[in-house]
Each structure stands twice: as C-alpha cells, then as structure tokens.
XYZ file of C-alpha atoms in Angstrom:
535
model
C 8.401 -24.593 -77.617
C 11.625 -23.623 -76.100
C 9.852 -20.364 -74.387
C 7.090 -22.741 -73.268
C 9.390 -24.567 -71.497
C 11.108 -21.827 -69.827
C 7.824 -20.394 -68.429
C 7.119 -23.453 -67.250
C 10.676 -23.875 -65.609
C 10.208 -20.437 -64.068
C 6.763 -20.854 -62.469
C 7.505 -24.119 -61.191
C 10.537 -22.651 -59.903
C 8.899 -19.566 -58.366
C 5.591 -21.668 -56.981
C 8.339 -24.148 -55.015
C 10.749 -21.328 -53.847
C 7.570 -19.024 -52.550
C 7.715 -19.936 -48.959
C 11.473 -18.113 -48.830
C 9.565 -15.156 -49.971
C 7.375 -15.587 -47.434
C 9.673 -15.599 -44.628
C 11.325 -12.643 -45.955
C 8.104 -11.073 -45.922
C 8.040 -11.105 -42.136
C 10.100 -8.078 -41.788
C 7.237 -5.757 -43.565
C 4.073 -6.959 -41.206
C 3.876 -5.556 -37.829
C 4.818 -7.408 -34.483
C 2.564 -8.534 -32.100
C 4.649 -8.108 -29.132
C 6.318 -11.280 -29.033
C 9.280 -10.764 -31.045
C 9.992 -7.416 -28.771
C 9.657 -9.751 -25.925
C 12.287 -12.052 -27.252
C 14.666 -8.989 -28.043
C 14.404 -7.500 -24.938
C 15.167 -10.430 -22.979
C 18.147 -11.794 -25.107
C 16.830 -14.520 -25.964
C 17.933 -13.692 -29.658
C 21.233 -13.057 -28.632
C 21.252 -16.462 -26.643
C 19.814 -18.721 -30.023
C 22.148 -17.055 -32.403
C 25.056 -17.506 -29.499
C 24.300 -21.329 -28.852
C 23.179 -22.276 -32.542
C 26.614 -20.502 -33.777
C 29.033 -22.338 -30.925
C 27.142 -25.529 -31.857
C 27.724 -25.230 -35.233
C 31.528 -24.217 -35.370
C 31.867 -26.994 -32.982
C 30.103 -29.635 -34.471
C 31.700 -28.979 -37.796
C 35.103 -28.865 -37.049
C 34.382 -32.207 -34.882
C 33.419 -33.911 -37.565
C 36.066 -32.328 -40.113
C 38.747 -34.165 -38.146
C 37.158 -37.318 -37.820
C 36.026 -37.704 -41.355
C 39.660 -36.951 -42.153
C 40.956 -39.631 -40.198
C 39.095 -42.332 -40.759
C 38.890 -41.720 -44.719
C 42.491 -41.374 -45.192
C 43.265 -44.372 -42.816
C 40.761 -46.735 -44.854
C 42.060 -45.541 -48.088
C 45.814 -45.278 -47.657
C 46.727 -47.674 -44.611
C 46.372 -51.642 -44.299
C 45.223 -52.864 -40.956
C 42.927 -56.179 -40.323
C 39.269 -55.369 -40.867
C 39.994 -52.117 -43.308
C 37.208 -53.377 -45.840
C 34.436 -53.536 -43.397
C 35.752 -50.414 -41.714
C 35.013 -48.659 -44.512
C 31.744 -49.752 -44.770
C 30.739 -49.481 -41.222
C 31.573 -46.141 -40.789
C 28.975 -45.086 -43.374
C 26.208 -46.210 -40.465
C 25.976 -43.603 -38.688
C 24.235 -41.597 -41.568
C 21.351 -43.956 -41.004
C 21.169 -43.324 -37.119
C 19.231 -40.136 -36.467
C 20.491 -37.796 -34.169
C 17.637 -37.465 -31.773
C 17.564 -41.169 -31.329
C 20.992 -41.222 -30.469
C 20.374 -38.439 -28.276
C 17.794 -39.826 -27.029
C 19.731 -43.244 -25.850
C 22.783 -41.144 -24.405
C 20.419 -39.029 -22.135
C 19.539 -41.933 -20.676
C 22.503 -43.762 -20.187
C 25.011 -40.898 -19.082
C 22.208 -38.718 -16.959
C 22.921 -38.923 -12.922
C 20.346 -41.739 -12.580
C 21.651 -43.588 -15.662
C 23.697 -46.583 -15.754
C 27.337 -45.090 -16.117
C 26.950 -43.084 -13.229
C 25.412 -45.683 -10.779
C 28.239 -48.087 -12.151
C 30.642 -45.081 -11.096
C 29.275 -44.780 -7.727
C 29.002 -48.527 -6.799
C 32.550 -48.609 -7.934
C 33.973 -45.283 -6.007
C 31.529 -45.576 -3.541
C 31.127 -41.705 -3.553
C 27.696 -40.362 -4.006
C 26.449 -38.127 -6.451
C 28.026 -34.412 -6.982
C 31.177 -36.013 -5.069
C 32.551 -36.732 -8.528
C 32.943 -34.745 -12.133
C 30.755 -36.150 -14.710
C 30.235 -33.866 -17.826
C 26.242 -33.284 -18.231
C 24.884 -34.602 -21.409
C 22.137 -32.261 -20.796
C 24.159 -29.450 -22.231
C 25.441 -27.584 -25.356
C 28.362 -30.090 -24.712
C 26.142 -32.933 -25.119
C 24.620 -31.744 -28.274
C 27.755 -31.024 -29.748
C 29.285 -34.634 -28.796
C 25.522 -36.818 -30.602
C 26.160 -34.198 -33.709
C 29.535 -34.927 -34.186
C 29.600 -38.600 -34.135
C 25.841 -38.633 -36.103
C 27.272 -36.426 -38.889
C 30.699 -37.136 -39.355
C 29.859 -39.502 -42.467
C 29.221 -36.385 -44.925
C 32.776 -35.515 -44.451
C 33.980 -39.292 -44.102
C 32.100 -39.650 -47.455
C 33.446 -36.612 -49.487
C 36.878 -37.297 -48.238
C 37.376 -40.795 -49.234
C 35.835 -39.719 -52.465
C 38.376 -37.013 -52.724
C 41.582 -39.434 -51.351
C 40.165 -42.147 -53.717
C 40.534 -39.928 -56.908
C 44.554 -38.599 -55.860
C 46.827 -40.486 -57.949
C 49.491 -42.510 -57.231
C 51.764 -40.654 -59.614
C 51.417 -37.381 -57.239
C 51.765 -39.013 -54.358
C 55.537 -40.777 -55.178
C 56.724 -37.260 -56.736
C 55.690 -35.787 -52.760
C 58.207 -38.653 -52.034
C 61.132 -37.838 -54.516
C 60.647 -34.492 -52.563
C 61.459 -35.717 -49.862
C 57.957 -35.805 -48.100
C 57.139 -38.510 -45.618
C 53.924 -40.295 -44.610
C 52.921 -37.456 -41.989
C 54.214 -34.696 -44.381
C 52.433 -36.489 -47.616
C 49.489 -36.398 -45.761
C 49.554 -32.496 -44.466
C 51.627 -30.851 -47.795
C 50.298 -32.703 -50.295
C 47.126 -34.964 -50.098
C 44.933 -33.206 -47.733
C 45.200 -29.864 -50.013
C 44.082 -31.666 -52.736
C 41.036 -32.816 -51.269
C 40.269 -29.118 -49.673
C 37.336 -28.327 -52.064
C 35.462 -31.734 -50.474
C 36.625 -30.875 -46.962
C 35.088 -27.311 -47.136
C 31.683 -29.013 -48.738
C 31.433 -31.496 -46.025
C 32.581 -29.098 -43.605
C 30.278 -26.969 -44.752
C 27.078 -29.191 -44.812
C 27.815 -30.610 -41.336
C 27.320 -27.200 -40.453
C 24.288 -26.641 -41.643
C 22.620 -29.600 -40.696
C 23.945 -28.297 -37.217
C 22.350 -24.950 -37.408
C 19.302 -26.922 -38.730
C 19.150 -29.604 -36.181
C 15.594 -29.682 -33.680
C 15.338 -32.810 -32.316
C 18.811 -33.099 -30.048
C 19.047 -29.503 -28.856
C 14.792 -29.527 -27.949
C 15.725 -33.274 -26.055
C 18.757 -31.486 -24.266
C 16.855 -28.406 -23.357
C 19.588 -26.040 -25.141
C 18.184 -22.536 -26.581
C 18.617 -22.318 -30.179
C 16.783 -20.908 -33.072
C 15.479 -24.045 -34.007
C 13.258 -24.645 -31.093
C 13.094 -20.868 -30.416
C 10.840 -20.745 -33.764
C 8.821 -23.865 -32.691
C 8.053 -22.393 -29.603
C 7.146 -18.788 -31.249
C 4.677 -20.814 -33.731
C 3.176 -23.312 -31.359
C 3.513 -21.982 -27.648
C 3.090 -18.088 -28.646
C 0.796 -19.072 -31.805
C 2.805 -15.877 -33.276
C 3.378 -16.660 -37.439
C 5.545 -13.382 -37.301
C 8.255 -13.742 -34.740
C 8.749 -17.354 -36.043
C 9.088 -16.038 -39.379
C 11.493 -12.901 -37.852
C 13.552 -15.844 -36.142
C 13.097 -18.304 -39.369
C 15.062 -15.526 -41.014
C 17.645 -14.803 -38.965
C 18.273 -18.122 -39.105
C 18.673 -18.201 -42.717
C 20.708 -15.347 -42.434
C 23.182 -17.299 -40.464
C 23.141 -20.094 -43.231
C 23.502 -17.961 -45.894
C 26.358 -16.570 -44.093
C 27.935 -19.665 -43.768
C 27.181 -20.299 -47.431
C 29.206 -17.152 -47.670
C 32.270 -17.981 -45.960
C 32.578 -21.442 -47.896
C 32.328 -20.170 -50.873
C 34.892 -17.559 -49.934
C 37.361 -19.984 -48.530
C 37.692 -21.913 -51.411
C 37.942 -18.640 -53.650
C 38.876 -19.662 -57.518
C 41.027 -22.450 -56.301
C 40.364 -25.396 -58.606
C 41.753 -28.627 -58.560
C 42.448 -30.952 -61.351
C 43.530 -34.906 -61.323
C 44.752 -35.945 -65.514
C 43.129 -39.817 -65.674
C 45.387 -40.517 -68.317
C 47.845 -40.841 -65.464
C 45.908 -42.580 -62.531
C 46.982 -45.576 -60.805
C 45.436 -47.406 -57.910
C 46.727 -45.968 -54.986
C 49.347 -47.998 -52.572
C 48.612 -48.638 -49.198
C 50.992 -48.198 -46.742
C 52.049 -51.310 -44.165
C 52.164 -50.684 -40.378
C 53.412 -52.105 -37.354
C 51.568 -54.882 -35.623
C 50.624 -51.806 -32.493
C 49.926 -49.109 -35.179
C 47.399 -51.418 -36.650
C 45.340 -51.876 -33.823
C 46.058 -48.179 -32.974
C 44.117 -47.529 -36.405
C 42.067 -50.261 -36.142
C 40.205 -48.696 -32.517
C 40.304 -45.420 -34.199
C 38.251 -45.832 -36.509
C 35.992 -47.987 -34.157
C 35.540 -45.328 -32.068
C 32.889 -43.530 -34.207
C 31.412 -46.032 -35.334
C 30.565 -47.444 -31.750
C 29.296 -44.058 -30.735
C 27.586 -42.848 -33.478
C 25.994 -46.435 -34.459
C 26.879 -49.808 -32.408
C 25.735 -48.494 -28.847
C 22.764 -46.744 -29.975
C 21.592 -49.471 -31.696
C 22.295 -52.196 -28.979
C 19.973 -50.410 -26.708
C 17.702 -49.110 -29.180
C 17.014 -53.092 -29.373
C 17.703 -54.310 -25.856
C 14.638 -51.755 -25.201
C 12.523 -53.015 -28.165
C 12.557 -56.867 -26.656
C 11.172 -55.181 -23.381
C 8.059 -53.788 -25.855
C 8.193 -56.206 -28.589
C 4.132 -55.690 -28.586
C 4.581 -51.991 -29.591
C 6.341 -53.670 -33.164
C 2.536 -54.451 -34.217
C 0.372 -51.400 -32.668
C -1.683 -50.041 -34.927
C -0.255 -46.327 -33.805
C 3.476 -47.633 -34.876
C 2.655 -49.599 -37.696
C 0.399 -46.173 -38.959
C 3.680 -44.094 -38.180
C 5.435 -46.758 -40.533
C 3.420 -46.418 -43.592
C 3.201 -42.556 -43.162
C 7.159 -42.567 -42.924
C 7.240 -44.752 -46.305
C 4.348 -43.405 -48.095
C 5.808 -39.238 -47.298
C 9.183 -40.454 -48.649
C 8.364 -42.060 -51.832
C 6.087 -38.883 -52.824
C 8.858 -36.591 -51.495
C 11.508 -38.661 -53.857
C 8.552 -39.117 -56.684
C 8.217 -35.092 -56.441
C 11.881 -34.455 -55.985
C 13.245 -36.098 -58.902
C 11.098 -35.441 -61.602
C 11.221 -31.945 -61.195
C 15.240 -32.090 -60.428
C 15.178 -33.795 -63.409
C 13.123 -30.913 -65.320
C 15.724 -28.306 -64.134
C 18.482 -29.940 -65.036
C 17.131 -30.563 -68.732
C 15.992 -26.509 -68.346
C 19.551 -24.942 -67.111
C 20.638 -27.471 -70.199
C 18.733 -25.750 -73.072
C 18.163 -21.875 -73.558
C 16.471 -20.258 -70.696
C 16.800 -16.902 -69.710
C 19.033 -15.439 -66.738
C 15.774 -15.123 -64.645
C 14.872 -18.427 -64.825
C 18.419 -19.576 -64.102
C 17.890 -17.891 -60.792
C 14.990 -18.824 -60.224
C 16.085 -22.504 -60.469
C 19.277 -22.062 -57.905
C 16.753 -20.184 -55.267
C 14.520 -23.091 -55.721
C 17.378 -25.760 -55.244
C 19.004 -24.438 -52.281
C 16.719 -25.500 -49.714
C 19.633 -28.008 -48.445
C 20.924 -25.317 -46.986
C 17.722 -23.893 -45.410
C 16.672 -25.423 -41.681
C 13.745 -27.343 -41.906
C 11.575 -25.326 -39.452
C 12.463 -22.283 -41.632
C 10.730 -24.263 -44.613
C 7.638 -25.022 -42.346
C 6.964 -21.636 -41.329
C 7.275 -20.204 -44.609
C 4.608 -22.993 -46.467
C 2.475 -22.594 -43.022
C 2.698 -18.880 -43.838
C 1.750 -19.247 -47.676
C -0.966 -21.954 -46.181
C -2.162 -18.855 -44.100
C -2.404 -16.180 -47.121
C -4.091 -18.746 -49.506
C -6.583 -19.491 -47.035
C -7.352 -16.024 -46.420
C -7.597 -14.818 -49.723
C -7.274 -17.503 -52.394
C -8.978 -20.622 -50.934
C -11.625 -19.524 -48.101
C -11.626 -22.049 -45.299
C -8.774 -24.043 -46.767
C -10.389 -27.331 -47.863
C -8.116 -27.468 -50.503
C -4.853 -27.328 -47.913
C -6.045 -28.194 -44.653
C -5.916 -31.901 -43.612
C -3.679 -33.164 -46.775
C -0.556 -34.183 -47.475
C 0.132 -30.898 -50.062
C 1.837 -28.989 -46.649
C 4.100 -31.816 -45.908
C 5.039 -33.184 -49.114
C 5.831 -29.467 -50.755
C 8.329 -28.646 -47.636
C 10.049 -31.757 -47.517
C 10.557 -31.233 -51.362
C 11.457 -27.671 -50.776
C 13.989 -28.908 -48.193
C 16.009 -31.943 -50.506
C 15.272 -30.891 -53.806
C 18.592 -29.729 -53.917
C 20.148 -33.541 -53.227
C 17.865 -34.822 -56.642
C 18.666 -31.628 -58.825
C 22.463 -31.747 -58.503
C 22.423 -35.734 -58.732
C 20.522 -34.944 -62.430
C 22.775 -32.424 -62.947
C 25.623 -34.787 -62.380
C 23.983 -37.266 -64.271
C 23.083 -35.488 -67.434
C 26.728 -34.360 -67.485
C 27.667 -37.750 -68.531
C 25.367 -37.546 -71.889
C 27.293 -35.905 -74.645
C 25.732 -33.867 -77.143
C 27.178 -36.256 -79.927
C 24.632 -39.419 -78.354
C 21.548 -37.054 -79.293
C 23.426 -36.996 -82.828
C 23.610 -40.166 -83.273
C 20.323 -41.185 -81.766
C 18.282 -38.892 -83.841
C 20.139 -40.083 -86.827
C 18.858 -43.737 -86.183
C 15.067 -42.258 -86.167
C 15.101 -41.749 -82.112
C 12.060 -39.131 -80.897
C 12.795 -36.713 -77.914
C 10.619 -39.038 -75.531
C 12.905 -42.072 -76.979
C 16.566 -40.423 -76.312
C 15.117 -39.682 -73.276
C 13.860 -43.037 -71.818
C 16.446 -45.581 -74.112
C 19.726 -43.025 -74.150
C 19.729 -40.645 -70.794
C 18.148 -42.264 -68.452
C 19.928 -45.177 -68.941
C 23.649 -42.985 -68.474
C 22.249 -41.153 -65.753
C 20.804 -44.253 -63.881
C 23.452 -44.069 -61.397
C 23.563 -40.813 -60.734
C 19.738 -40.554 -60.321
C 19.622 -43.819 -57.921
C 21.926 -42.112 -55.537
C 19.911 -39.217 -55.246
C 16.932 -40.930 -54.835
C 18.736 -43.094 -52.129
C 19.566 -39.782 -50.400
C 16.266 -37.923 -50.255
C 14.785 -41.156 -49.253
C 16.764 -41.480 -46.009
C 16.733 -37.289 -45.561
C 12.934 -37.083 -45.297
C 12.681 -40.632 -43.353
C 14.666 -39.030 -40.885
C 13.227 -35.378 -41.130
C 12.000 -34.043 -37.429
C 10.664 -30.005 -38.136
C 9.335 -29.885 -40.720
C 7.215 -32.985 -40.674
C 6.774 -31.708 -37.274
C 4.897 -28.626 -37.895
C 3.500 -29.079 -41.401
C 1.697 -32.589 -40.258
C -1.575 -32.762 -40.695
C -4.232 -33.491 -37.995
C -3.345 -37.338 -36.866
C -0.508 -37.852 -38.858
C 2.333 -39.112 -37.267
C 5.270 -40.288 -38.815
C 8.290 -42.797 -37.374
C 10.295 -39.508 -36.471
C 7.540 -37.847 -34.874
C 6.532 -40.451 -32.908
C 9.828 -40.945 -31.402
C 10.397 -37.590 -30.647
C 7.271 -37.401 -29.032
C 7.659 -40.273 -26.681
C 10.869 -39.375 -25.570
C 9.822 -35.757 -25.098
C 7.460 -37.540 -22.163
C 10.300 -39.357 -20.574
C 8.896 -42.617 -22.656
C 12.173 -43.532 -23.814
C 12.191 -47.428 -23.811
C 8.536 -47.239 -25.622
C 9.852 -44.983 -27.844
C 12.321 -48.034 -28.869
C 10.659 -50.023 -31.344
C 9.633 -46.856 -33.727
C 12.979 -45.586 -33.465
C 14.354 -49.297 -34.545
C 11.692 -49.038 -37.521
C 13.262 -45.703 -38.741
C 16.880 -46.492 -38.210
C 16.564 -49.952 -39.907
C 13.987 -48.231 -42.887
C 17.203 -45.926 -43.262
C 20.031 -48.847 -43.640
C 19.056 -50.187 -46.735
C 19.674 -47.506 -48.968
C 22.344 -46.537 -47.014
C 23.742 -49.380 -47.349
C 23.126 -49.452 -51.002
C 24.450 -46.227 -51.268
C 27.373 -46.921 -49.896
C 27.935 -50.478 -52.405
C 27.747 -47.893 -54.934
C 30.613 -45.602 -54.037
C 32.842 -48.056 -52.988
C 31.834 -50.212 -56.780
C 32.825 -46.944 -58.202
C 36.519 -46.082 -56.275
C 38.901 -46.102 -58.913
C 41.992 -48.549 -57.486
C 39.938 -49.356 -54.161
C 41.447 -53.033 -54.433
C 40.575 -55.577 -51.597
C-alpha cells in the first residue's frame, strides 16, 4: 500500500512538473533562425539587463517599505494604527497592470498632472522635467507600491512573534529605539525579510502585464512576442529558460544569504509586545507614512478605476464582461479545487515513507512559485504540441478545453497550497492518530474528523491565496486560453493595450473587488492570530 502510494506520488509529481522538462528540452532541438536573430541584435542582453535592474529595484523598494510600515504598526501608537494595519494589506488585491494602467494615464504628457502643471506654470510641454511613466522607472515605481504587502506581511509576522523579554534586555544594554530597531529586532526577523525580499523579486522577474503596458524590453514579453508574433515554440522556450535561469539564480542567492542561520523565539517567555508613545508631530509623521503606500498602491487606483466605471456603468452587465466574470471565478475555484487536493496528497506523501526520488520529484513539482508564468505556458503549450503530434492526433482531447489553463495555473501556485498543508499537517501530532485509532477511528475518519479539522486554518489561507493569485494571473491565462475565453485579467489587459482605458474600467473593478474579499479575510486571520496584537 505504502509503495502504491509512492508511485502514485511520483507520477503525479512527474505528469505536473513535465512542462519544466519541456522547456529544458529547448536547448537540444534546432533553431529556426529567430533565436540567432535575437542574439545577434542584443536583444537578450537588453531582457536579461532590464528584467535584472527591475528586479533588484523593485525588491529592495519594497524591502524598505514593508519594513517601515510593519514595524511602525506593530511597535508605535499613532491615531488610526488598527486600520493602518489593515489597509496596507490592499494593495495585494490591486493588480499591477491595472494600476499601471491608471498611472499611464494620469502622469503621461496629455494626462491630468501635467496639464494641471502647465495651466499652473504656464510653460508648455518639454519646458519642464517630468519623469516618464513610460519607462523602466515607471515599472519599477507600480511594482513597488503593488508588491510591497509580501514583505509588509512577513515582517509584521516576524515583529509580531519577537518578545518583549528580548526587546527590554536590548534596553538594559543600553540600546535605544533607533538602535533596538537596527541591532536587535530587524536581525531577528532577517529569515522573513530575505523570503519576502525574495518573492517580490520574483514576481518582478515574472511580471507581463506592466512592463508590455510601458513598452519596456524584458523577457517576459520578449517570450510572448517569440510565441505569438514569430510563432517560434523554440526561442520562447530558449528565452523561457533563461529566464528560469535567472530565478533559480535568485533562488540561489537567498538561500545563500541566509546560510544555516536559524532563529529561535522560547514561548514559554513571550509577552505582548509594548508600543512605544510619540510626539503629537511624530504621529502624524508615521501616520502619512504609512498612508503613502497605501494611497499609491490602492486608494488612487481605485478612485479612478470607479470614477471611470460610472462613465460605462452599461459595460457592468455586457454579456462580454459578465462572461470574463464567470471565467475568472469558475478558472479559480478549479485551480484552488486542483491545487489543494493534490498539495494536500504531497504533504501526507513527504509525511510517510517515500523514496528520495519521489521527494524530489515533489519539490520540482512545488516550485512553480518561483517560475514566471509565461515560462509555465510555453512549457504546457510545448507538451500540448508533442501530445498532439504523437500521442493524441489532432488534439481533440487538448484543444479548446480548460485542461491547458487549469494545469499551468496549478503548475504556477501549487506551491502556495502544498506548503500551507505542509504547515498545516505540522500541527497534527503523531500521538492524535494514537489516540484516534484507539477509539475505533478508520484512516478516512482521522482524516476528515481529526486533521482536517487542525489544519483548517492553515488550508483556508492557502486556498485564500491561490484564489486571488490566479484571479489576478495575466501570462499564463494569456497564452494557454482557449479559443474565446477571456477572463477579467485578460480583458483588461486587452482593452488597455488599445488605448481603451476608461472601458477597460468596470472589468478591472470586477477583478480588484473579486480579489478583496479573501484578502480581506486573509488578512482577519493573521491579525486574529498575532500573539499580543492588543487594540
């Protein structure tokens, strides 16, 4: 039974990880031309150039932000600190090409901000500096107020679980608020800062949708291009995986930075943690700091977002939007459906006795977080393209169904339900099984009446999180649609790729409020769960 198991663990493993096999695969089949013409006009050298800069950049924006704002909501008193705290969780549910999208409208020469600047200078345009939005600059400024909330979220998370005993021997040492913050808190919390860090820069490298609205070269649109301009499967999978090189290299570098450090916190000795008072001026200093991101990664896209819907209020109940809605829905419950039952299945396998294969099988399988998801896309289109050929003739199996879609989205956040069953199942002792066996309970019944209900938290979470991921997924929905399917992120995209911005407006509304609720919820969850976060 055991070895059954593992098989199974190891084919479903190898069947969902296939596509990175694919794209690895690229190397060995000859080039067509196109991938030569890339090379010899650097435009390789200009994708890896801008999606590295944007990355770095991005990442370190957002590492200081998150910082900020998490250690000010958790460690200072100012007016407004509860809903602070909750408000600058929004921005996860704002999508980055919508706020892009909004800000290339507002802050481009014909835009409002400039003609405000020019009625009020009376210069005329070019007679005054205005940074482009238009730019690797731009991108870099909608990225890091759009994904500052990983960090913001791991940080508080880390802050929240210092205790108060370590913090007032820093004190009898003489440290002061600055120094308490730089010697002794914020190394504490370096393993979370390196993982946010970390996975703001990969959702960087991986981002489409803002660097393809800005017109700024990077691999992401360099492989969308090579697949759907050039129709060339090989140089998109020859970009896809330099690409993941770069991730992996990233990977690399994290993993590398944090070394063997390990960190421990004894509960036996927590306390809630003490907030510090301010000054009536330092208050309202901290208080418009951490308004700041919120405003720009949130509030202002969101005003216009629905100052632009009342001008198209009749697009709310066309039957192309309201199609886009129920595709959105319907694609995430089967990605979050897919996702967790098998996340659940690993977990439960890397539990019992497997062998070492089928360990690493399981990790390849749940890494795709890391992997961009246009890199996904071209390797299932790929494996879509081999099957065809020589499994399934004429592809009625594949072609026109929701298999493509639904497999690369759950190639792309399995990793977000496996570790959230992981974490979960790490709460179930093996002395519950004990005890529930000994009272006459069947595998099935420790299962569904003893785990699931300890690992209920954990699981909701995840589900909350791939829910909102593949709502707000732009690549690989992109290319692994099939024929007139469009979902809220596509659509969006699409009108404001043709300069439709303000009828764009009511899908992107639909997506960003379908993403607040379990944000939201997920959200009331942590901050239910911060050990001492008193009112």
């Amino acid at each position: 039974m055991i070895r059954s198991k593992s098989y199974i663990s190891i084919t479903l493993a190898v069947m969902i990880a296939a596509p990175l096999f694919i794209i690895a695969a690229g190397w060995v089949v000859a080039d067509k031309g196109t991938f030569s013409y890339y090379l010899s006009n650097n435009l390789i050298s200009i994708y890896a150039l801008n999606s590295a800069i944007i990355s770095m950049a991005v990442s370190t924006c957002a590492l200081g932000i998150g910082i900020c704002t998490a250690w000010a909501v958790t460690m200072l008193a100012f007016p407004c600190r509860g809903l602070m705290e909750w408000l600058l969780v929004l921005p996860l549910a704002m999508p980055a090409y919508v706020a892009a999208m909004i800000y290339g409208d507002v802050l481009q020469g014909a835009g409002p901000v400039q003609s405000w600047i020019r009625e009020l200078t009376g210069l005329s345009y070019g007679e005054y500096y205005f940074p482009a939005v238009h730019s690797l600059g731009g991108v870099v400024f909608v990225l890091s107020f759009t994904l500052y909330p990983y960090v913001y979220l791991l940080a508080r998370s880390a802050f929240l679980s210092q205790s108060r005993q370590m913090l007032e021997c820093g004190e009898t040492l003489g440290l002061t608020g600055y120094s308490l913050f730089t010697r002794l808190a914020l190394p504490m919390a370096r393993p979370a800062l390196v993982a946010g860090m970390a996975l703001v820069a990969m959702e960087a490298l991986a981002d489409f949708g803002v660097v393809a609205l800005y017109g700024v070269p990077a691999f992401t649109t360099g492989i969308y291009r090579a697949w759907q301009g050039m129709y060339d499967p090989v140089a998109a999978a020859r970009m896809a995986c330099i690409l993941l090189a770069m991730v992996l290299f990233a990977l690399a570098i994290e993993r590398r930075a944090r070394g063997q450090a390990s960190y421990h916190n004894n509960n036996a000795l927590y306390h809630p943690l003490p907030r510090y008072r301010l000054s009536g001026i330092a208050q309202l200093g901290v208080l418009l700091g951490c308004s700041l991101p919120v405003l720009l990664g949130f509030i202002v896209p969101l005003a216009l977002i629905m100052q632009w819907s009342m001008e198209h209020v009749a697009l709310f109940a066309d039957t192309s939007t309201l199609q886009a809605l129920g595709n959105s829905l319907l694609l995430a419950i089967l990605t979050v459906a897919v996702a967790i039952t098998v996340g659940l299945w690993f977990a439960y396998a890397l539990r019992g006795q497997i062998p070492k294969a089928g360990r690493w099988a399981i990790r390849l399988a749940t890494a795709g977080y890391a992997i961009p998801g246009s890199v996904i896309a071209v390797g299932v289109l790929l494996l879509f393209i081999l099957l065809q050929q020589y499994v399934l003739p004429g592809g009625w199996l594949l072609t026109g169904s929701l298999l493509g879609i639904v497999w690369g989205c759950v190639l792309r956040f399995l990793t977000v339900a496996f570790q959230s069953a992981e974490t979960g199942l790490g709460q179930v002792m093996p002395q519950m099984d004990a005890v529930a066996s000994t009272l006459g309970a069947s595998g099935r019944g420790i299962l569904w009446r003893v785990h699931l209900p300890i690992m209920q938290a954990s699981l909701l979470s995840g589900m909350l999180l791939v829910f909102v991921d593949t709502l707000k997924e732009l690549p690989a929905t992109l290319l692994l649609r099939p024929f007139n399917f469009d979902t809220l992120a596509i659509r969006t995209y699409e009108l404001a790729g043709d300069e439709l911005l303000h009828r764009a407006a009511p899908t992107a509304l639909l997506l960003v409020a379908a993403s607040l609720l379990p944000v939201w919820l997920l959200n009331h969850k942590m901050a239910a769960a911060g050990r001492g976060d008193v009112p």
